[in-house]
PDB file of C-alpha atoms in Angstrom:
ATOM      1  CA  UNK A   1       6.189  -0.946 -24.287  1.00 63.00           C
ATOM      2  CA  UNK A   2       5.275  -4.649 -24.200  1.00 65.00           C
ATOM      3  CA  UNK A   3       5.691  -6.629 -20.998  1.00 67.00           C
ATOM      4  CA  UNK A   4       5.673 -10.407 -21.301  1.00 69.00           C
ATOM      5  CA  UNK A   5       5.148 -12.514 -18.195  1.00 69.00           C
ATOM      6  CA  UNK A   6       5.210 -16.296 -17.916  1.00 70.00           C
ATOM      7  CA  UNK A   7       3.863 -18.063 -14.831  1.00 68.00           C
ATOM      8  CA  UNK A   8       4.047 -21.779 -14.180  1.00 69.00           C
ATOM      9  CA  UNK A   9       2.425 -23.471 -11.218  1.00 67.00           C
ATOM     10  CA  UNK A  10       1.280 -26.953 -10.158  1.00 64.00           C
ATOM     11  CA  UNK A  11      -1.970 -28.150 -11.673  1.00 57.00           C
ATOM     12  CA  UNK A  12      -4.759 -28.900  -9.218  1.00 51.00           C
ATOM     13  CA  UNK A  13      -5.207 -32.593  -8.365  1.00 40.00           C
ATOM     14  CA  UNK A  14      -7.790 -34.295 -10.543  1.00 38.00           C
ATOM     15  CA  UNK A  15     -10.988 -35.880  -9.285  1.00 38.00           C
ATOM     16  CA  UNK A  16     -11.852 -39.498  -9.970  1.00 40.00           C
ATOM     17  CA  UNK A  17     -14.126 -38.448 -12.814  1.00 44.00           C
ATOM     18  CA  UNK A  18     -11.292 -36.407 -14.349  1.00 44.00           C
ATOM     19  CA  UNK A  19     -12.814 -33.118 -13.291  1.00 52.00           C
ATOM     20  CA  UNK A  20     -10.490 -30.472 -11.916  1.00 55.00           C
ATOM     21  CA  UNK A  21     -10.902 -29.822  -8.204  1.00 53.00           C
ATOM     22  CA  UNK A  22     -11.013 -26.074  -7.731  1.00 70.00           C
ATOM     23  CA  UNK A  23     -11.074 -24.054  -4.556  1.00 88.00           C
ATOM     24  CA  UNK A  24     -12.818 -20.840  -3.619  1.00 96.00           C
ATOM     25  CA  UNK A  25     -10.550 -17.799  -3.624  1.00 97.00           C
ATOM     26  CA  UNK A  26     -11.889 -14.594  -2.087  1.00 98.00           C
ATOM     27  CA  UNK A  27     -10.067 -11.586  -3.554  1.00 98.00           C
ATOM     28  CA  UNK A  28     -10.591  -7.961  -2.597  1.00 98.00           C
ATOM     29  CA  UNK A  29      -8.933  -5.124  -4.531  1.00 98.00           C
ATOM     30  CA  UNK A  30      -8.839  -1.575  -3.166  1.00 98.00           C
ATOM     31  CA  UNK A  31      -7.871   1.118  -5.662  1.00 98.00           C
ATOM     32  CA  UNK A  32      -7.086   4.749  -4.893  1.00 97.00           C
ATOM     33  CA  UNK A  33      -8.906   6.949  -7.422  1.00 98.00           C
ATOM     34  CA  UNK A  34      -7.877  10.311  -5.960  1.00 96.00           C
ATOM     35  CA  UNK A  35      -7.017  13.260  -8.202  1.00 95.00           C
ATOM     36  CA  UNK A  36      -3.304  12.513  -8.098  1.00 93.00           C
ATOM     37  CA  UNK A  37      -3.881   9.022  -9.483  1.00 94.00           C
ATOM     38  CA  UNK A  38      -5.261  10.603 -12.652  1.00 93.00           C
ATOM     39  CA  UNK A  39      -1.691  11.744 -13.368  1.00 92.00           C
ATOM     40  CA  UNK A  40       0.113   8.772 -11.836  1.00 94.00           C
ATOM     41  CA  UNK A  41      -1.991   6.217 -13.708  1.00 95.00           C
ATOM     42  CA  UNK A  42      -2.956   8.271 -16.741  1.00 94.00           C
ATOM     43  CA  UNK A  43      -3.475   5.175 -18.922  1.00 93.00           C
ATOM     44  CA  UNK A  44      -5.742   3.555 -16.296  1.00 96.00           C
ATOM     45  CA  UNK A  45      -3.562   0.471 -16.065  1.00 96.00           C
ATOM     46  CA  UNK A  46      -4.986  -0.248 -12.611  1.00 97.00           C
ATOM     47  CA  UNK A  47      -8.448  -0.705 -14.121  1.00 97.00           C
ATOM     48  CA  UNK A  48      -7.145  -3.013 -16.846  1.00 96.00           C
ATOM     49  CA  UNK A  49      -5.192  -5.037 -14.280  1.00 97.00           C
ATOM     50  CA  UNK A  50      -8.382  -5.680 -12.314  1.00 98.00           C
ATOM     51  CA  UNK A  51     -10.067  -6.952 -15.486  1.00 97.00           C
ATOM     52  CA  UNK A  52      -7.063  -9.178 -16.158  1.00 95.00           C
ATOM     53  CA  UNK A  53      -7.331 -10.656 -12.655  1.00 96.00           C
ATOM     54  CA  UNK A  54     -11.011 -11.352 -13.303  1.00 97.00           C
ATOM     55  CA  UNK A  55     -10.071 -13.297 -16.440  1.00 94.00           C
ATOM     56  CA  UNK A  56      -7.582 -15.402 -14.481  1.00 92.00           C
ATOM     57  CA  UNK A  57     -10.150 -16.322 -11.813  1.00 94.00           C
ATOM     58  CA  UNK A  58     -12.023 -19.603 -11.883  1.00 92.00           C
ATOM     59  CA  UNK A  59     -15.816 -19.714 -11.726  1.00 95.00           C
ATOM     60  CA  UNK A  60     -15.617 -20.787  -8.070  1.00 96.00           C
ATOM     61  CA  UNK A  61     -13.841 -17.556  -7.063  1.00 97.00           C
ATOM     62  CA  UNK A  62     -15.226 -14.271  -5.737  1.00 98.00           C
ATOM     63  CA  UNK A  63     -13.753 -10.823  -6.333  1.00 98.00           C
ATOM     64  CA  UNK A  64     -14.567  -7.447  -4.791  1.00 98.00           C
ATOM     65  CA  UNK A  65     -13.486  -3.978  -5.931  1.00 98.00           C
ATOM     66  CA  UNK A  66     -13.392  -0.912  -3.687  1.00 98.00           C
ATOM     67  CA  UNK A  67     -12.635   2.427  -5.364  1.00 98.00           C
ATOM     68  CA  UNK A  68     -11.908   5.206  -2.897  1.00 98.00           C
ATOM     69  CA  UNK A  69     -10.625   8.752  -2.533  1.00 98.00           C
ATOM     70  CA  UNK A  70     -11.578  10.444   0.749  1.00 97.00           C
ATOM     71  CA  UNK A  71     -14.867   8.540   0.478  1.00 98.00           C
ATOM     72  CA  UNK A  72     -15.958   5.173  -0.867  1.00 98.00           C
ATOM     73  CA  UNK A  73     -16.800   6.068  -4.459  1.00 98.00           C
ATOM     74  CA  UNK A  74     -17.615   2.521  -5.516  1.00 98.00           C
ATOM     75  CA  UNK A  75     -17.858  -0.830  -3.748  1.00 98.00           C
ATOM     76  CA  UNK A  76     -18.945  -3.938  -5.632  1.00 98.00           C
ATOM     77  CA  UNK A  77     -19.097  -6.391  -2.767  1.00 97.00           C
ATOM     78  CA  UNK A  78     -17.981  -9.939  -3.544  1.00 98.00           C
ATOM     79  CA  UNK A  79     -18.963 -10.836  -7.107  1.00 98.00           C
ATOM     80  CA  UNK A  80     -19.033 -14.483  -8.192  1.00 98.00           C
ATOM     81  CA  UNK A  81     -16.653 -15.016 -11.084  1.00 97.00           C
ATOM     82  CA  UNK A  82     -19.055 -17.684 -12.294  1.00 97.00           C
ATOM     83  CA  UNK A  83     -21.791 -15.063 -12.773  1.00 97.00           C
ATOM     84  CA  UNK A  84     -21.350 -13.621 -16.280  1.00 96.00           C
ATOM     85  CA  UNK A  85     -23.944 -10.909 -15.712  1.00 97.00           C
ATOM     86  CA  UNK A  86     -22.302  -9.831 -12.461  1.00 97.00           C
ATOM     87  CA  UNK A  87     -18.860  -9.746 -14.083  1.00 97.00           C
ATOM     88  CA  UNK A  88     -20.095  -7.663 -17.023  1.00 97.00           C
ATOM     89  CA  UNK A  89     -21.751  -5.198 -14.652  1.00 98.00           C
ATOM     90  CA  UNK A  90     -18.516  -4.910 -12.659  1.00 98.00           C
ATOM     91  CA  UNK A  91     -16.541  -4.191 -15.840  1.00 97.00           C
ATOM     92  CA  UNK A  92     -19.013  -1.479 -16.879  1.00 98.00           C
ATOM     93  CA  UNK A  93     -18.766   0.157 -13.463  1.00 98.00           C
ATOM     94  CA  UNK A  94     -14.966   0.018 -13.530  1.00 98.00           C
ATOM     95  CA  UNK A  95     -14.916   1.745 -16.924  1.00 97.00           C
ATOM     96  CA  UNK A  96     -17.147   4.517 -15.540  1.00 98.00           C
ATOM     97  CA  UNK A  97     -14.836   5.373 -12.630  1.00 98.00           C
ATOM     98  CA  UNK A  98     -13.307   8.879 -12.655  1.00 97.00           C
ATOM     99  CA  UNK A  99     -10.196   9.814 -10.673  1.00 97.00           C
ATOM    100  CA  UNK A 100     -10.707  12.839  -8.388  1.00 96.00           C
ATOM    101  CA  UNK A 101     -10.640  13.980  -4.751  1.00 96.00           C
ATOM    102  CA  UNK A 102      -8.385  13.429  -1.747  1.00 96.00           C
ATOM    103  CA  UNK A 103      -6.995  10.185  -0.258  1.00 95.00           C
ATOM    104  CA  UNK A 104      -8.081   8.132   2.763  1.00 97.00           C
ATOM    105  CA  UNK A 105      -6.099   4.893   2.693  1.00 95.00           C
ATOM    106  CA  UNK A 106      -7.541   3.649   5.967  1.00 96.00           C
ATOM    107  CA  UNK A 107     -11.106   3.948   4.697  1.00 98.00           C
ATOM    108  CA  UNK A 108     -10.243   2.105   1.490  1.00 98.00           C
ATOM    109  CA  UNK A 109      -8.433  -0.713   3.293  1.00 98.00           C
ATOM    110  CA  UNK A 110     -11.039  -1.323   5.998  1.00 98.00           C
ATOM    111  CA  UNK A 111     -13.807  -1.445   3.365  1.00 98.00           C
ATOM    112  CA  UNK A 112     -11.833  -3.935   1.265  1.00 98.00           C
ATOM    113  CA  UNK A 113     -11.084  -6.074   4.331  1.00 98.00           C
ATOM    114  CA  UNK A 114     -14.686  -6.109   5.518  1.00 98.00           C
ATOM    115  CA  UNK A 115     -15.821  -7.143   2.034  1.00 98.00           C
ATOM    116  CA  UNK A 116     -14.374 -10.575   2.813  1.00 98.00           C
ATOM    117  CA  UNK A 117     -14.559 -10.654   6.619  1.00 98.00           C
ATOM    118  CA  UNK A 118     -18.251  -9.716   6.780  1.00 97.00           C
ATOM    119  CA  UNK A 119     -19.359 -11.933   3.901  1.00 96.00           C
ATOM    120  CA  UNK A 120     -21.196 -15.172   4.575  1.00 92.00           C
ATOM    121  CA  UNK A 121     -18.734 -17.112   2.459  1.00 95.00           C
ATOM    122  CA  UNK A 122     -16.655 -20.227   2.993  1.00 95.00           C
ATOM    123  CA  UNK A 123     -13.347 -19.767   1.198  1.00 96.00           C
ATOM    124  CA  UNK A 124     -10.129 -21.728   0.968  1.00 96.00           C
ATOM    125  CA  UNK A 125      -7.904 -18.733   0.342  1.00 96.00           C
ATOM    126  CA  UNK A 126      -8.334 -14.977   0.757  1.00 98.00           C
ATOM    127  CA  UNK A 127      -6.166 -11.967  -0.001  1.00 98.00           C
ATOM    128  CA  UNK A 128      -6.326  -8.220  -0.573  1.00 98.00           C
ATOM    129  CA  UNK A 129      -4.401  -6.025  -3.009  1.00 98.00           C
ATOM    130  CA  UNK A 130      -4.457  -2.328  -2.180  1.00 97.00           C
ATOM    131  CA  UNK A 131      -3.150   0.211  -4.712  1.00 97.00           C
ATOM    132  CA  UNK A 132      -2.457   3.842  -3.811  1.00 94.00           C
ATOM    133  CA  UNK A 133      -0.148   6.560  -5.102  1.00 92.00           C
ATOM    134  CA  UNK A 134       0.360   8.452  -1.868  1.00 87.00           C
ATOM    135  CA  UNK A 135      -0.274   9.144   1.777  1.00 90.00           C
ATOM    136  CA  UNK A 136      -3.612   9.749   3.403  1.00 93.00           C
ATOM    137  CA  UNK A 137      -4.355  13.422   2.699  1.00 92.00           C
ATOM    138  CA  UNK A 138      -7.520  14.853   4.216  1.00 95.00           C
ATOM    139  CA  UNK A 139      -6.496  18.517   4.441  1.00 93.00           C
ATOM    140  CA  UNK A 140      -9.089  19.608   1.858  1.00 93.00           C
ATOM    141  CA  UNK A 141     -11.593  16.865   2.610  1.00 95.00           C
ATOM    142  CA  UNK A 142     -15.116  17.701   3.741  1.00 95.00           C
ATOM    143  CA  UNK A 143     -15.685  14.330   5.403  1.00 97.00           C
ATOM    144  CA  UNK A 144     -14.516  15.474   8.876  1.00 96.00           C
ATOM    145  CA  UNK A 145     -12.235  12.458   9.088  1.00 97.00           C
ATOM    146  CA  UNK A 146      -8.659  12.872  10.309  1.00 96.00           C
ATOM    147  CA  UNK A 147      -5.388  11.118   9.602  1.00 95.00           C
ATOM    148  CA  UNK A 148      -5.745   9.511  13.025  1.00 96.00           C
ATOM    149  CA  UNK A 149      -9.133   8.095  11.968  1.00 97.00           C
ATOM    150  CA  UNK A 150      -7.542   6.671   8.823  1.00 96.00           C
ATOM    151  CA  UNK A 151      -4.642   5.132  10.768  1.00 94.00           C
ATOM    152  CA  UNK A 152      -7.090   3.561  13.213  1.00 96.00           C
ATOM    153  CA  UNK A 153      -8.916   1.930  10.287  1.00 97.00           C
ATOM    154  CA  UNK A 154      -5.633   0.553   8.976  1.00 95.00           C
ATOM    155  CA  UNK A 155      -4.994  -1.033  12.380  1.00 95.00           C
ATOM    156  CA  UNK A 156      -8.569  -2.384  12.484  1.00 97.00           C
ATOM    157  CA  UNK A 157      -7.938  -3.971   9.102  1.00 97.00           C
ATOM    158  CA  UNK A 158      -4.971  -5.862  10.570  1.00 95.00           C
ATOM    159  CA  UNK A 159      -7.079  -7.364  13.326  1.00 97.00           C
ATOM    160  CA  UNK A 160      -9.898  -8.342  10.961  1.00 97.00           C
ATOM    161  CA  UNK A 161      -7.491  -9.843   8.441  1.00 98.00           C
ATOM    162  CA  UNK A 162      -5.694 -11.945  11.047  1.00 98.00           C
ATOM    163  CA  UNK A 163      -8.995 -13.166  12.529  1.00 97.00           C
ATOM    164  CA  UNK A 164     -10.261 -14.205   9.095  1.00 98.00           C
ATOM    165  CA  UNK A 165      -6.996 -15.511   7.615  1.00 97.00           C
ATOM    166  CA  UNK A 166      -6.803 -12.793   4.941  1.00 98.00           C
ATOM    167  CA  UNK A 167      -3.443 -11.760   3.477  1.00 98.00           C
ATOM    168  CA  UNK A 168      -3.073  -8.008   2.823  1.00 98.00           C
ATOM    169  CA  UNK A 169      -0.728  -6.735   0.097  1.00 97.00           C
ATOM    170  CA  UNK A 170      -0.008  -3.075  -0.618  1.00 96.00           C
ATOM    171  CA  UNK A 171       1.363  -1.597  -3.848  1.00 95.00           C
ATOM    172  CA  UNK A 172       2.473   2.040  -3.574  1.00 93.00           C
ATOM    173  CA  UNK A 173       2.708   3.638  -7.023  1.00 93.00           C
ATOM    174  CA  UNK A 174       4.669   6.800  -6.252  1.00 84.00           C
ATOM    175  CA  UNK A 175       7.991   8.459  -5.556  1.00 64.00           C
ATOM    176  CA  UNK A 176       6.803   9.925  -2.246  1.00 64.00           C
ATOM    177  CA  UNK A 177       4.940   7.486  -0.018  1.00 61.00           C
ATOM    178  CA  UNK A 178       6.198   8.006   3.508  1.00 65.00           C
ATOM    179  CA  UNK A 179       3.493   8.677   6.075  1.00 65.00           C
ATOM    180  CA  UNK A 180       1.473   5.490   5.633  1.00 72.00           C
ATOM    181  CA  UNK A 181       4.247   3.165   4.489  1.00 74.00           C
ATOM    182  CA  UNK A 182       5.443   2.119   7.927  1.00 78.00           C
ATOM    183  CA  UNK A 183       1.954   1.351   9.205  1.00 85.00           C
ATOM    184  CA  UNK A 184       0.891  -0.416   6.013  1.00 88.00           C
ATOM    185  CA  UNK A 185       4.094  -2.477   6.042  1.00 89.00           C
ATOM    186  CA  UNK A 186       3.249  -3.674   9.546  1.00 89.00           C
ATOM    187  CA  UNK A 187      -0.246  -4.608   8.365  1.00 92.00           C
ATOM    188  CA  UNK A 188       0.973  -6.574   5.351  1.00 94.00           C
ATOM    189  CA  UNK A 189       3.761  -8.321   7.278  1.00 94.00           C
ATOM    190  CA  UNK A 190       1.369  -9.263  10.099  1.00 96.00           C
ATOM    191  CA  UNK A 191      -0.950 -10.950   7.598  1.00 97.00           C
ATOM    192  CA  UNK A 192       1.748 -12.689   5.541  1.00 95.00           C
ATOM    193  CA  UNK A 193       1.563 -10.176   2.702  1.00 96.00           C
ATOM    194  CA  UNK A 194       3.884  -7.538   1.272  1.00 95.00           C
ATOM    195  CA  UNK A 195       4.235  -3.785   0.771  1.00 93.00           C
ATOM    196  CA  UNK A 196       6.025  -2.792  -2.435  1.00 93.00           C
ATOM    197  CA  UNK A 197       6.769   0.718  -3.711  1.00 91.00           C
ATOM    198  CA  UNK A 198       7.142   1.339  -7.461  1.00 93.00           C
ATOM    199  CA  UNK A 199       7.632   4.520  -9.478  1.00 90.00           C
ATOM    200  CA  UNK A 200       6.897   3.689 -13.122  1.00 92.00           C
ATOM    201  CA  UNK A 201       4.302   1.863 -15.197  1.00 92.00           C
ATOM    202  CA  UNK A 202       6.323  -1.292 -16.074  1.00 89.00           C
ATOM    203  CA  UNK A 203       7.202  -1.831 -12.414  1.00 91.00           C
ATOM    204  CA  UNK A 204       3.609  -1.225 -11.388  1.00 94.00           C
ATOM    205  CA  UNK A 205       2.222  -3.752 -13.870  1.00 93.00           C
ATOM    206  CA  UNK A 206       4.765  -6.414 -12.943  1.00 90.00           C
ATOM    207  CA  UNK A 207       4.336  -5.981  -9.190  1.00 93.00           C
ATOM    208  CA  UNK A 208       0.530  -6.029  -9.257  1.00 95.00           C
ATOM    209  CA  UNK A 209       0.475  -9.156 -11.407  1.00 92.00           C
ATOM    210  CA  UNK A 210       3.158 -10.991  -9.446  1.00 91.00           C
ATOM    211  CA  UNK A 211       1.361 -10.068  -6.202  1.00 94.00           C
ATOM    212  CA  UNK A 212      -1.921 -11.389  -7.578  1.00 95.00           C
ATOM    213  CA  UNK A 213      -0.425 -14.651  -8.804  1.00 90.00           C
ATOM    214  CA  UNK A 214       1.514 -15.190  -5.571  1.00 90.00           C
ATOM    215  CA  UNK A 215      -1.706 -14.877  -3.574  1.00 94.00           C
ATOM    216  CA  UNK A 216      -3.816 -16.811  -6.047  1.00 92.00           C
ATOM    217  CA  UNK A 217      -1.380 -19.706  -6.400  1.00 84.00           C
ATOM    218  CA  UNK A 218      -0.346 -19.818  -2.696  1.00 79.00           C
ATOM    219  CA  UNK A 219       3.212 -18.894  -3.599  1.00 71.00           C
ATOM    220  CA  UNK A 220       3.605 -22.095  -5.660  1.00 67.00           C
ATOM    221  CA  UNK A 221       4.412 -20.291  -8.873  1.00 67.00           C
ATOM    222  CA  UNK A 222       7.540 -19.416 -10.831  1.00 69.00           C
ATOM    223  CA  UNK A 223       7.529 -16.536 -13.263  1.00 64.00           C
ATOM    224  CA  UNK A 224       9.720 -14.887 -15.870  1.00 67.00           C
ATOM    225  CA  UNK A 225       9.393 -11.294 -17.054  1.00 68.00           C
ATOM    226  CA  UNK A 226      10.704  -9.508 -20.121  1.00 68.00           C
ATOM    227  CA  UNK A 227      10.155  -6.060 -21.642  1.00 65.00           C
ATOM    228  CA  UNK A 228      10.615  -4.521 -25.064  1.00 68.00           C
ATOM    229  CA  UNK A 229      10.277  -0.933 -26.272  1.00 61.00           C
ATOM    230  CA  UNK A 230       9.981  -2.052 -29.892  1.00 64.00           C
ATOM    231  CA  UNK A 231       6.830  -3.016 -31.741  1.00 65.00           C
ATOM    232  CA  UNK A 232       6.226  -6.749 -31.744  1.00 66.00           C
ATOM    233  CA  UNK A 233       4.896  -7.807 -35.143  1.00 69.00           C
ATOM    234  CA  UNK A 234       4.729 -11.507 -34.389  1.00 70.00           C
ATOM    235  CA  UNK A 235       5.448 -13.541 -31.297  1.00 71.00           C
ATOM    236  CA  UNK A 236       5.772 -17.320 -31.166  1.00 71.00           C
ATOM    237  CA  UNK A 237       6.388 -19.356 -28.049  1.00 70.00           C
ATOM    238  CA  UNK A 238       7.032 -22.998 -27.303  1.00 71.00           C
ATOM    239  CA  UNK A 239       6.236 -23.897 -23.721  1.00 72.00           C
ATOM    240  CA  UNK A 240       7.076 -27.242 -22.148  1.00 72.00           C
ATOM    241  CA  UNK A 241       5.040 -28.165 -19.110  1.00 71.00           C
ATOM    242  CA  UNK A 242       5.814 -30.910 -16.656  1.00 71.00           C
ATOM    243  CA  UNK A 243       3.102 -33.297 -15.580  1.00 70.00           C
ATOM    244  CA  UNK A 244       0.510 -31.621 -13.321  1.00 71.00           C
ATOM    245  CA  UNK A 245       1.611 -28.115 -14.298  1.00 73.00           C
ATOM    246  CA  UNK A 246      -0.333 -25.194 -15.684  1.00 76.00           C
ATOM    247  CA  UNK A 247       0.989 -22.060 -17.324  1.00 81.00           C
ATOM    248  CA  UNK A 248      -0.224 -18.493 -17.776  1.00 82.00           C
ATOM    249  CA  UNK A 249       1.425 -16.425 -20.498  1.00 82.00           C
ATOM    250  CA  UNK A 250       0.511 -12.756 -20.150  1.00 85.00           C
ATOM    251  CA  UNK A 251       1.219  -9.906 -22.552  1.00 85.00           C
ATOM    252  CA  UNK A 252       0.502  -6.428 -21.213  1.00 88.00           C
ATOM    253  CA  UNK A 253       1.119  -3.293 -23.267  1.00 87.00           C
ATOM    254  CA  UNK A 254       1.434   0.142 -21.691  1.00 85.00           C
ATOM    255  CA  UNK A 255      -0.778   1.434 -24.500  1.00 82.00           C
ATOM    256  CA  UNK A 256      -3.792  -0.149 -26.209  1.00 83.00           C
ATOM    257  CA  UNK A 257      -3.299  -3.456 -28.020  1.00 79.00           C
ATOM    258  CA  UNK A 258      -6.582  -3.201 -29.935  1.00 72.00           C
ATOM    259  CA  UNK A 259      -4.839  -4.144 -33.203  1.00 71.00           C
ATOM    260  CA  UNK A 260      -3.511  -7.403 -31.761  1.00 74.00           C
ATOM    261  CA  UNK A 261      -4.902 -10.775 -32.812  1.00 70.00           C
ATOM    262  CA  UNK A 262      -4.122 -14.410 -32.089  1.00 70.00           C
ATOM    263  CA  UNK A 263      -3.028 -16.058 -35.334  1.00 69.00           C
ATOM    264  CA  UNK A 264      -2.938 -19.614 -34.000  1.00 63.00           C
ATOM    265  CA  UNK A 265      -2.985 -21.299 -30.650  1.00 66.00           C
ATOM    266  CA  UNK A 266      -2.657 -24.784 -29.247  1.00 68.00           C
ATOM    267  CA  UNK A 267      -5.994 -26.526 -28.780  1.00 67.00           C
ATOM    268  CA  UNK A 268      -5.233 -26.926 -25.066  1.00 67.00           C
ATOM    269  CA  UNK A 269      -4.916 -23.175 -24.518  1.00 75.00           C
ATOM    270  CA  UNK A 270      -7.602 -20.751 -23.370  1.00 81.00           C
ATOM    271  CA  UNK A 271      -7.231 -17.145 -24.524  1.00 84.00           C
ATOM    272  CA  UNK A 272      -8.523 -13.968 -22.840  1.00 86.00           C
ATOM    273  CA  UNK A 273      -8.018 -10.479 -24.230  1.00 85.00           C
ATOM    274  CA  UNK A 274      -8.575  -6.972 -22.891  1.00 90.00           C
ATOM    275  CA  UNK A 275      -7.691  -3.460 -23.988  1.00 88.00           C
ATOM    276  CA  UNK A 276      -4.090  -3.723 -22.769  1.00 88.00           C
ATOM    277  CA  UNK A 277      -3.536  -7.450 -22.308  1.00 88.00           C
ATOM    278  CA  UNK A 278      -3.731 -10.927 -23.727  1.00 84.00           C
ATOM    279  CA  UNK A 279      -3.632 -14.077 -21.588  1.00 84.00           C
ATOM    280  CA  UNK A 280      -3.058 -17.650 -22.646  1.00 81.00           C
ATOM    281  CA  UNK A 281      -3.561 -20.451 -20.141  1.00 82.00           C
ATOM    282  CA  UNK A 282      -2.320 -23.948 -20.917  1.00 78.00           C
ATOM    283  CA  UNK A 283      -2.526 -27.146 -18.913  1.00 72.00           C
ATOM    284  CA  UNK A 284      -0.467 -29.245 -21.310  1.00 59.00           C
ATOM    285  CA  UNK A 285       2.562 -28.729 -23.525  1.00 51.00           C
ATOM    286  CA  UNK A 286       1.721 -26.456 -26.409  1.00 48.00           C
ATOM    287  CA  UNK A 287       2.955 -24.076 -29.078  1.00 42.00           C
ATOM    288  CA  UNK A 288       1.319 -20.665 -29.402  1.00 43.00           C
TER     289      UNK A 288
END
């Protein structure tokens, strides 16, 4: 399946020397890598979506990844998106992640929140995306933490996020997500974010990307989405941009797009490609 997404948003104001004025976005992504996620996200779309977000980021941005089950399996801290070596290391560590264990949503969320709140960083905009496929489940955990401990950490995250002007967004990728949903919804609403529940891969991809762009572009973005189950042999688009607009055209396949190539592209476009996605960014009218 191919999912095509088109985002348009206002272009940043230009400096006197014609250099784009960019701001510092602090982004923290918490991903549940418990054993159940190995089945829920068998194609590891969550990992590819993080890489896609990294490609969208400007060099002035910082991004953190927290991978958790009933423990913190991996935590990158805030990585400068202008540091090529740091980005490459983050990608390598994401590829090495294995899904296993139980789930502690509170632990994952508080770690992701503190990644921004405890950092000595001046940012213009900050938000969190948390992805999980189920409730906190510590029945077989050997960490000695309880559901009450996890819930307390979720509430602590709310306080920290409000104090530091951080928006929290939650994406539940599951058919059965009841225990934590109410509490997480309160957290997201209190911080200006959202909690969205999805139950299939196309929904998951669309919601994560729209959540990212909404946070990244301060809600000043319009997007269109389309899907096709058929193979796409060739795709051509003509995009008209108004003055001071930029556009992201994203193609995300539910399976690998390793045999995809860009035949031609407008000289004003920048192209990024991953295992499951291709992004084109344009700041002027162009044909791709």
